[in-house]
PDB file of C-alpha atoms and ligand atoms in Angstrom:
ATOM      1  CA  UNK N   1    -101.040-170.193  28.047  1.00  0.00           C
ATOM      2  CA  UNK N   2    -101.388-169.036  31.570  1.00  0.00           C
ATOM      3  CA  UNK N   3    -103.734-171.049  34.128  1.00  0.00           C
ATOM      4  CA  UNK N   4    -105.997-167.355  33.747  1.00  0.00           C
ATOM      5  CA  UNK N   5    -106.156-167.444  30.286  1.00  0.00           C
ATOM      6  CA  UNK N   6    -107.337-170.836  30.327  1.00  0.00           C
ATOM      7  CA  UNK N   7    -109.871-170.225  32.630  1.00  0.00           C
ATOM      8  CA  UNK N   8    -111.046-167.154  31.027  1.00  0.00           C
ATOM      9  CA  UNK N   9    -111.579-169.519  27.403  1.00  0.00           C
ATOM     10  CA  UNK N  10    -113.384-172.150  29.517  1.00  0.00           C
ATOM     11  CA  UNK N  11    -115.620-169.769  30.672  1.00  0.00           C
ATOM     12  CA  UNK N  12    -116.220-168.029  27.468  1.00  0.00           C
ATOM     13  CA  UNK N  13    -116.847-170.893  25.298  1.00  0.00           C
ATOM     14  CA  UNK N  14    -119.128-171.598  28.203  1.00  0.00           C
ATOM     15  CA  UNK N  15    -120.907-168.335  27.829  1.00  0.00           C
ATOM     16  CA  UNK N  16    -120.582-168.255  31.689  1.00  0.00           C
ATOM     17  CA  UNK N  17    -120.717-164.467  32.486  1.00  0.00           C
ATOM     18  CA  UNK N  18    -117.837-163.739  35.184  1.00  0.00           C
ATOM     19  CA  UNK N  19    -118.089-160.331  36.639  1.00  0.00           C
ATOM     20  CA  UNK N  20    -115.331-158.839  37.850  1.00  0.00           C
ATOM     21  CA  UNK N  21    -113.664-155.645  39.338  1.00  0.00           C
ATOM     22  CA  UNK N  22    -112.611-153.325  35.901  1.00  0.00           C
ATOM     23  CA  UNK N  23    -109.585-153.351  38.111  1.00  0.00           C
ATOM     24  CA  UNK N  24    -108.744-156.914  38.038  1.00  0.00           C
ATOM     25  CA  UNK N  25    -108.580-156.876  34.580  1.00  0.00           C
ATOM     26  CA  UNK N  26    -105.513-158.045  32.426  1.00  0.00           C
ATOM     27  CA  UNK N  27    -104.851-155.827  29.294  1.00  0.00           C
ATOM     28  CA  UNK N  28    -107.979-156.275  27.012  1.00  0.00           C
ATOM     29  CA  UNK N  29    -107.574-159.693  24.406  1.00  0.00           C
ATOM     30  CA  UNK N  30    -109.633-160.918  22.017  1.00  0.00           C
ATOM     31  CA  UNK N  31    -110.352-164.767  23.368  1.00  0.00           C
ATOM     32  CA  UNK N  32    -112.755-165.365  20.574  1.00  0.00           C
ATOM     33  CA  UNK N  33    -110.030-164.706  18.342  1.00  0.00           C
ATOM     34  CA  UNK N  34    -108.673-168.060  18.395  1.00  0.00           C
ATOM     35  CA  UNK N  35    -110.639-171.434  18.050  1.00  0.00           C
ATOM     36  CA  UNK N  36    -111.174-172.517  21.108  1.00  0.00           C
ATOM     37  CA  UNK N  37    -109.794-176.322  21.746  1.00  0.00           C
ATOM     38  CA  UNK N  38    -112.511-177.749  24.547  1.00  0.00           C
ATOM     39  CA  UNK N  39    -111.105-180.624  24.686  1.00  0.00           C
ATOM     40  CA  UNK N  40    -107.574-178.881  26.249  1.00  0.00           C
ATOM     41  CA  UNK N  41    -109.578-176.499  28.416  1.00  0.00           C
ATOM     42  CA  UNK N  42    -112.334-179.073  29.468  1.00  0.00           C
ATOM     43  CA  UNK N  43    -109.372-181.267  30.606  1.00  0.00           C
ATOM     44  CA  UNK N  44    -107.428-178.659  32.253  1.00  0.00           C
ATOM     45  CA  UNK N  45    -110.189-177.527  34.266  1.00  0.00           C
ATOM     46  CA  UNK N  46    -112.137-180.019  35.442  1.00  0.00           C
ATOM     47  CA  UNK N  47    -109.603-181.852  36.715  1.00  0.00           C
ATOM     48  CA  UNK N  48    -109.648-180.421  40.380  1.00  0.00           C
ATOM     49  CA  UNK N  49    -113.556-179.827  40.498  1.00  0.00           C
ATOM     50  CA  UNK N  50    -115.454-181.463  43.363  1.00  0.00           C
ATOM     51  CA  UNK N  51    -118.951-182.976  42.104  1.00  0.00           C
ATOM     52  CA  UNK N  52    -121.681-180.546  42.312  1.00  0.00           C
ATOM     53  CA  UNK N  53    -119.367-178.085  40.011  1.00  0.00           C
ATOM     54  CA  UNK N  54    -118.604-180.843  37.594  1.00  0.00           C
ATOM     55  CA  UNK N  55    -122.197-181.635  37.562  1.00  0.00           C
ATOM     56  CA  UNK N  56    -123.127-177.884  37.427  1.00  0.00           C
ATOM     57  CA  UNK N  57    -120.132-177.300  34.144  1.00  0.00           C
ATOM     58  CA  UNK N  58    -122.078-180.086  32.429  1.00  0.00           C
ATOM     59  CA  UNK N  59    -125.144-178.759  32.822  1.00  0.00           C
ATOM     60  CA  UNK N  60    -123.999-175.360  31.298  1.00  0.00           C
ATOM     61  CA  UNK N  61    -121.515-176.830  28.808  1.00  0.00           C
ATOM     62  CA  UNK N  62    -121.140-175.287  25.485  1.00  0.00           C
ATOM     63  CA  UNK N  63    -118.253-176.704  23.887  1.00  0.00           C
ATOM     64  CA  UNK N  64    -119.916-178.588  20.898  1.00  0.00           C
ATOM     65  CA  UNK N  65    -122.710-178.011  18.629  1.00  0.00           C
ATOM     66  CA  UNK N  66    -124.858-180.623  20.732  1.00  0.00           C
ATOM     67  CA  UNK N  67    -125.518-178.070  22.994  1.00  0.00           C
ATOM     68  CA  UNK N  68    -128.348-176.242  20.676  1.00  0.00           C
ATOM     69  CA  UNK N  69    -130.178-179.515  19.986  1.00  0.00           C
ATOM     70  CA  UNK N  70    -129.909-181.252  23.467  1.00  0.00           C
ATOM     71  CA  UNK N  71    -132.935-180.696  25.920  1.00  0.00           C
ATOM     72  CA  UNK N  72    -131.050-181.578  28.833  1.00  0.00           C
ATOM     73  CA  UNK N  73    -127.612-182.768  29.690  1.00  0.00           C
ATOM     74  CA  UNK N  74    -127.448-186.336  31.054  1.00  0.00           C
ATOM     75  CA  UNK N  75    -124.642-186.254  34.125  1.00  0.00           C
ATOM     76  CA  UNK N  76    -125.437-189.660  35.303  1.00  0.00           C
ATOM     77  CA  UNK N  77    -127.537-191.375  38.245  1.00  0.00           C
ATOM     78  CA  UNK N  78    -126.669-193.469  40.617  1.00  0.00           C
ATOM     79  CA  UNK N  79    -124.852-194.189  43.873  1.00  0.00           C
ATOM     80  CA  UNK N  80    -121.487-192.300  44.570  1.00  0.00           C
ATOM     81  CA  UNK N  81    -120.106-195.164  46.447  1.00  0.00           C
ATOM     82  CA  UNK N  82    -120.600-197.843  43.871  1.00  0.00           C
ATOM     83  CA  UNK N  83    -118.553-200.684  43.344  1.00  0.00           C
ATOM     84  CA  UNK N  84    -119.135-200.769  39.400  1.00  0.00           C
ATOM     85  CA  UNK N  85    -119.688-197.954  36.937  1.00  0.00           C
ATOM     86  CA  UNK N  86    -121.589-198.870  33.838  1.00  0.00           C
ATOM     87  CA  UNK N  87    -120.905-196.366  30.867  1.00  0.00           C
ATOM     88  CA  UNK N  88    -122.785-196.081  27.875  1.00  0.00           C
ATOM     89  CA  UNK N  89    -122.617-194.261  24.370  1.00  0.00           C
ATOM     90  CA  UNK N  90    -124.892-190.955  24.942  1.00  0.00           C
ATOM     91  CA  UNK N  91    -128.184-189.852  25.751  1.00  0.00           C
ATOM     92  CA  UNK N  92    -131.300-191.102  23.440  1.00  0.00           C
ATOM     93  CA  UNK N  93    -134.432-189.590  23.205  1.00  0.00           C
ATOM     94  CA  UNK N  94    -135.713-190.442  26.293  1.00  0.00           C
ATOM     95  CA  UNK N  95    -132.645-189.666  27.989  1.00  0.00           C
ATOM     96  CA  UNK N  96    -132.306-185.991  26.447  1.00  0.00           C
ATOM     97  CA  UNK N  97    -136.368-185.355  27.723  1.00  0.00           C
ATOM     98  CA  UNK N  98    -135.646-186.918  31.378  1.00  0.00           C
ATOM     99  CA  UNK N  99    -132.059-185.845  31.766  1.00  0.00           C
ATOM    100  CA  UNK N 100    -131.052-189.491  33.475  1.00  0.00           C
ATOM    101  CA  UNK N 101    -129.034-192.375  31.486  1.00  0.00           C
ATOM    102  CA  UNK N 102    -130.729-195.561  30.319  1.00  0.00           C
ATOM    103  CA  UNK N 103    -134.512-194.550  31.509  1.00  0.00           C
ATOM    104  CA  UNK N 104    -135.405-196.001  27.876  1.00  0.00           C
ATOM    105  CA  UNK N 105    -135.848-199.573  26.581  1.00  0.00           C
ATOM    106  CA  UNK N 106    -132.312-200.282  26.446  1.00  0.00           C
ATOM    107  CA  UNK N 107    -132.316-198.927  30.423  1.00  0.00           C
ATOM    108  CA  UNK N 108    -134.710-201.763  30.992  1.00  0.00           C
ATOM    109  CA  UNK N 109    -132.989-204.317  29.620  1.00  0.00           C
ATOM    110  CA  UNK N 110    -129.510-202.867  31.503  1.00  0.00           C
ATOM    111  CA  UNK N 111    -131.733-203.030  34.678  1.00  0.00           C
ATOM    112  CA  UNK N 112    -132.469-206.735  34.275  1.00  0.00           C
ATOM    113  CA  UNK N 113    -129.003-207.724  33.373  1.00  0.00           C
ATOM    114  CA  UNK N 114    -127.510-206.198  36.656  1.00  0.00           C
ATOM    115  CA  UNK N 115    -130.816-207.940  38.615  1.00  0.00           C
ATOM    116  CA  UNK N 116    -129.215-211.103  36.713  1.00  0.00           C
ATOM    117  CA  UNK N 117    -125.596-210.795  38.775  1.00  0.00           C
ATOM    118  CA  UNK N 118    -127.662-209.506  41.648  1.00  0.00           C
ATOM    119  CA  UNK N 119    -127.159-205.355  41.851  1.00  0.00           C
ATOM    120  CA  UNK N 120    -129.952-203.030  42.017  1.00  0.00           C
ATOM    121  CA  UNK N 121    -130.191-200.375  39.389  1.00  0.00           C
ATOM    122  CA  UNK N 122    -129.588-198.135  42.527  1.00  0.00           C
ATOM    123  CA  UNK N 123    -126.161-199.857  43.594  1.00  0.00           C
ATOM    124  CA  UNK N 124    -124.299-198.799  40.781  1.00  0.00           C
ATOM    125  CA  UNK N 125    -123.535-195.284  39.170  1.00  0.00           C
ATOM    126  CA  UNK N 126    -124.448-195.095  35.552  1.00  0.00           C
ATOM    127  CA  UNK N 127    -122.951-192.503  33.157  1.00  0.00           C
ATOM    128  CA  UNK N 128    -121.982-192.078  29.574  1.00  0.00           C
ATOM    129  CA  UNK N 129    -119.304-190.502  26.971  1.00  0.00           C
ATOM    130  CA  UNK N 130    -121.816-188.305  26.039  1.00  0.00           C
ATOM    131  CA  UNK N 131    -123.329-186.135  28.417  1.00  0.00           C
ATOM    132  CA  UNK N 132    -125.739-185.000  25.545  1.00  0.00           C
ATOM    133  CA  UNK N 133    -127.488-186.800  22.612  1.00  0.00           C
ATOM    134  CA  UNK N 134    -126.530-186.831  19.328  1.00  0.00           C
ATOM    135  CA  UNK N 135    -129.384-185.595  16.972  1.00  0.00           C
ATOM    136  CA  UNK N 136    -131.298-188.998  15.565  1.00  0.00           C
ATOM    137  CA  UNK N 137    -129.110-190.727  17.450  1.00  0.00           C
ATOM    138  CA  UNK N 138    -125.894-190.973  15.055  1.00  0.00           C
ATOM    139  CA  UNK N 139    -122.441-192.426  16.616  1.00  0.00           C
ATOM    140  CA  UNK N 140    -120.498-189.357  18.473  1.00  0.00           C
ATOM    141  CA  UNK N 141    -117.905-187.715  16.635  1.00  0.00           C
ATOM    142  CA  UNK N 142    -114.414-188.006  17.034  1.00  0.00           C
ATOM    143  CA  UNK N 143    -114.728-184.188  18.663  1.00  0.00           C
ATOM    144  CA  UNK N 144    -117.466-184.087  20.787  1.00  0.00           C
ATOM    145  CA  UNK N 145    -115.794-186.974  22.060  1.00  0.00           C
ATOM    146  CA  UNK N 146    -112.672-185.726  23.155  1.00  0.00           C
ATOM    147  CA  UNK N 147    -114.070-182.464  24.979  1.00  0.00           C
ATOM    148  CA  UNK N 148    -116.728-184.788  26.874  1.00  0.00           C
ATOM    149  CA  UNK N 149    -114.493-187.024  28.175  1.00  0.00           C
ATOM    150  CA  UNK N 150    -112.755-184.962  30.453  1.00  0.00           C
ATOM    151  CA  UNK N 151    -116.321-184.967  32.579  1.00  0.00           C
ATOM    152  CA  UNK N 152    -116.180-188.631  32.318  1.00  0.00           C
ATOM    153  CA  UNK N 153    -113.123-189.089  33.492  1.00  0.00           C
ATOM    154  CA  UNK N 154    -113.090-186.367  36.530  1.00  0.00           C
ATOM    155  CA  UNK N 155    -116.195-188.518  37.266  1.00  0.00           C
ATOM    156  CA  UNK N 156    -114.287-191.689  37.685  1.00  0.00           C
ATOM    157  CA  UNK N 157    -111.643-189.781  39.371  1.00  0.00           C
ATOM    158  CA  UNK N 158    -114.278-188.511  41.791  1.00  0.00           C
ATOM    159  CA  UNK N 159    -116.183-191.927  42.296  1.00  0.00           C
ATOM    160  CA  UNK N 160    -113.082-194.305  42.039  1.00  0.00           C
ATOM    161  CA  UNK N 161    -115.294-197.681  41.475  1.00  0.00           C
ATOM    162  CA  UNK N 162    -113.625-200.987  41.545  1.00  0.00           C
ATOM    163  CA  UNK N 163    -114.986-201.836  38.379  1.00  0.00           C
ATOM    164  CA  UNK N 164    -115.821-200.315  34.694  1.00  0.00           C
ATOM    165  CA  UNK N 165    -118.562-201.545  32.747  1.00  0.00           C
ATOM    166  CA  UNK N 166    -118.077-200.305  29.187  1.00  0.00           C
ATOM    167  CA  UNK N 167    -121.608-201.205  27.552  1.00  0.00           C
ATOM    168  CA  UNK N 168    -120.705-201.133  23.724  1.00  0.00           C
ATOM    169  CA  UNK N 169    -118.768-200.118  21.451  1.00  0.00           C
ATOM    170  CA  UNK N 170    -118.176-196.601  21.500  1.00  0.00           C
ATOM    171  CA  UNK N 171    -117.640-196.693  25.454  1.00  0.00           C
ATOM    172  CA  UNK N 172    -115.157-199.686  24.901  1.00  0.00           C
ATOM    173  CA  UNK N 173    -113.005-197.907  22.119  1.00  0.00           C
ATOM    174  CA  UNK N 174    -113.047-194.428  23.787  1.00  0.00           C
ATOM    175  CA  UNK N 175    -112.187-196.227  27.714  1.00  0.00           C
ATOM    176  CA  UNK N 176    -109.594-199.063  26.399  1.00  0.00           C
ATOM    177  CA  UNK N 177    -108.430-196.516  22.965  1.00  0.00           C
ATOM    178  CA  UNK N 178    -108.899-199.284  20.946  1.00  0.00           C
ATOM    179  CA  UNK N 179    -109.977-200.090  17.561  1.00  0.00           C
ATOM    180  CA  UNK N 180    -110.395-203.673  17.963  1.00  0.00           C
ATOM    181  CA  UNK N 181    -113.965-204.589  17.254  1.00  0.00           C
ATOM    182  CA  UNK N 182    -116.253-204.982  20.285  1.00  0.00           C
ATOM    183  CA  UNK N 183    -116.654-208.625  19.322  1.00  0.00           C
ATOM    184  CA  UNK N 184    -113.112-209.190  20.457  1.00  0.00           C
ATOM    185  CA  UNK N 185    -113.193-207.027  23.453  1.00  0.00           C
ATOM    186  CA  UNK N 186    -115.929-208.352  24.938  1.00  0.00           C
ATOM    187  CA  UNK N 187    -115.345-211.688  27.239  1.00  0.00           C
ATOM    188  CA  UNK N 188    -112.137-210.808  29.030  1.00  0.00           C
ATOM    189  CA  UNK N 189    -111.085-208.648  31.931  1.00  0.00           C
ATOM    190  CA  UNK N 190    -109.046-205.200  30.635  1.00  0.00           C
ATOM    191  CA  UNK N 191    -107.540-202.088  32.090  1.00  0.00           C
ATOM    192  CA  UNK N 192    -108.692-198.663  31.810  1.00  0.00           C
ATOM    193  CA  UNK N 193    -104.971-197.442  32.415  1.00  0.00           C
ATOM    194  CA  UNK N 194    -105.961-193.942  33.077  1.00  0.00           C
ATOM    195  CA  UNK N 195    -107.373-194.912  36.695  1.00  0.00           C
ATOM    196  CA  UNK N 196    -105.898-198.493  36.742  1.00  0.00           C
ATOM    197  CA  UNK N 197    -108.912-200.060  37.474  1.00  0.00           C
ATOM    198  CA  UNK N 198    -110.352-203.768  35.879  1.00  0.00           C
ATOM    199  CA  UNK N 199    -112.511-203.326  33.318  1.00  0.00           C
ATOM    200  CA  UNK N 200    -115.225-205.383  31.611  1.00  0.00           C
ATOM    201  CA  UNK N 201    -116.661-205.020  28.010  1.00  0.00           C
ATOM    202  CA  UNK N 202    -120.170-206.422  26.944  1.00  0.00           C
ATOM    203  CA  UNK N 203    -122.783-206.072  23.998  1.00  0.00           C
ATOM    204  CA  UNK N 204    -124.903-202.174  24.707  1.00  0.00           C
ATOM    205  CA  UNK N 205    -128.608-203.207  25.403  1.00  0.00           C
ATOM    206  CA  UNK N 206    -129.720-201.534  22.750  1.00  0.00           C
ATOM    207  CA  UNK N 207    -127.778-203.729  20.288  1.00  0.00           C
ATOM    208  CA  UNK N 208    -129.087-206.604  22.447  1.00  0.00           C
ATOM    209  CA  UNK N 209    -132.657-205.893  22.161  1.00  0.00           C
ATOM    210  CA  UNK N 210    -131.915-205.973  18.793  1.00  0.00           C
ATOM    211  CA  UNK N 211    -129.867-209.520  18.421  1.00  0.00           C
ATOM    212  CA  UNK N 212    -131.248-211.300  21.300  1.00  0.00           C
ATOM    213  CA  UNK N 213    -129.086-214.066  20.515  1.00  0.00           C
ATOM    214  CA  UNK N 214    -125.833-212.730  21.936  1.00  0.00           C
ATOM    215  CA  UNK N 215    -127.390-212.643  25.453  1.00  0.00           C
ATOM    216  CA  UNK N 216    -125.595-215.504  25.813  1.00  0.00           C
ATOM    217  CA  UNK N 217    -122.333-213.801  25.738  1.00  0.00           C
ATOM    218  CA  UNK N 218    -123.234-210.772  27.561  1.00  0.00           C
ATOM    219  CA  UNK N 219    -124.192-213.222  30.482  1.00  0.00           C
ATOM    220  CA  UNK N 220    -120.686-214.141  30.123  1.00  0.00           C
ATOM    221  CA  UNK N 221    -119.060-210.922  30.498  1.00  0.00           C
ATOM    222  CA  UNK N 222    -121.552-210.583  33.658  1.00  0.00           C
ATOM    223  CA  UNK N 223    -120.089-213.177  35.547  1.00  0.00           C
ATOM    224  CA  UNK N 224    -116.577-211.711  34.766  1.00  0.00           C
ATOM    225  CA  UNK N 225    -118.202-208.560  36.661  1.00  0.00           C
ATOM    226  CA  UNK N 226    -119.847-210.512  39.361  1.00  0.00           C
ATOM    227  CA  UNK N 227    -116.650-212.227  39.619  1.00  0.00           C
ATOM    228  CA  UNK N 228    -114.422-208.553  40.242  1.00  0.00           C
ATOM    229  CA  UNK N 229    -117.055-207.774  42.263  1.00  0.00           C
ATOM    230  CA  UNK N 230    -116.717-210.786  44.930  1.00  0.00           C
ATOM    231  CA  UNK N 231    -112.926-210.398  45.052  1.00  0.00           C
TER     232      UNK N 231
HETATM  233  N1  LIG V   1    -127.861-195.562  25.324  1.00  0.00           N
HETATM  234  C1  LIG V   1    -126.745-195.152  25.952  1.00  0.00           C
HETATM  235  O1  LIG V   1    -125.635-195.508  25.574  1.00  0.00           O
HETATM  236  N2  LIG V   1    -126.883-194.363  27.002  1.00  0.00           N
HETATM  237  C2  LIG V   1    -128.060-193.974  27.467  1.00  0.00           C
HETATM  238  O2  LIG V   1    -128.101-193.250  28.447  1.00  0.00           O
HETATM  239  C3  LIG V   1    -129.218-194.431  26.800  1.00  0.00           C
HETATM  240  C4  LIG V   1    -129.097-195.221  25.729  1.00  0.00           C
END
């Protein structure tokens, strides 16, 4: 498929109106014709964008069915020049009304535990795999997944941290491609290969607010980050 033909899908499973000269035109085609696979095109294109049109794509994205329940897209917050990314699952309730990550209960308790290794909310940039939430709040699936991600990782390309906070499961699995439960990737420093950058793995606050007893071992996996952090 041609780089124009690519473009033209994007756009239409979009619904991003181009106009153009009748002129310009190739010989008429039926894009709707074929199912449209976002994760290919959201890959494809994204991956020269600077970062008000990523942020801007987001915002208009249309490539799953989370787009007609969503209030607003969540891009992330934070500063472009941090040392450390922290990314989460998707956007809650809270989240999908305010349009930032981790403004909820969970956000407060992420909050503390950077205050804990001494970072300001404001010093690091905080995204998700999700840049919109799941209705109630059910685990993405497998193919929202894979046409979001694209955004996330155009992101990191953008930002190039030094480190990657994955905070949970989902953001472990999807970063590391794993299967290996989070109780076994938590602890130790990884890879994300895609960017070659160190990587750390701990408990999401949300699960943490709920089993306050593996704080312990989140505080762990902070010093690991502190640790990257000071080298
Ligand atoms: N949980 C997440 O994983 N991300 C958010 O932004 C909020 C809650």
């Amino acid at each position: 498929m041609s780089e124009r033909d690519l473009q033209r899908r994007y756009l239409d499973a979009m619904e991003i109106v181009v106009w153009e000269q009748r002129s310009a035109r190739f010989p008429k085609e039926n894009p709707c014709n074929d199912e449209v696979d976002g994760s290919l095109l959201s890959t494809r294109l994204v991956e020269d964008m600077d970062w008000p049109t990523l942020q801007a794509t987001v915002e208009n994205c249309r490539l799953c069915e989370l787009c007609n329940s969503r209030n607003r897209t969540v891009f992330g917050v934070g500063d472009l020049q941090a040392d450390c990314l922290i990314v989460g699952e998707a956007p809650g309730a809270d989240e999908d009304r305010l349009g930032d990550p981790f403004v909820g209960r969970a956000g407060q308790l992420l909050n503390s535990m950077l205050r804990a290794i001494g970072l300001k909310r404001e010093q690091v940039y905080i995204a998700n795999i999700l840049k919109c939430r799941p209705p109630k709040n059910r685990d993405p699936r497998p193919d929202e997944m894979a046409n979001c991600e694209p955004y996330l990782i155009r992101q990191i390309a953008l930002l190039q941290p030094k480190v990657i906070v994955a905070a949970g499961r989902i953001a472990a699995q999807t970063l590391l491609q794993s299967s290996a439960p989070i109780g076994r990737l938590r602890g130790s420093r990884h890879v994300y290969q895609a960017a070659n950058l160190p990587m750390v793995v701990t408990y999401h606050p949300a699960y943490l607010l709920r089993s306050p007893s593996q704080k312990a071992k989140s505080w762990e996996d902070l010093k690991i980050l502190r640790k990257i952090l000071d080298e």
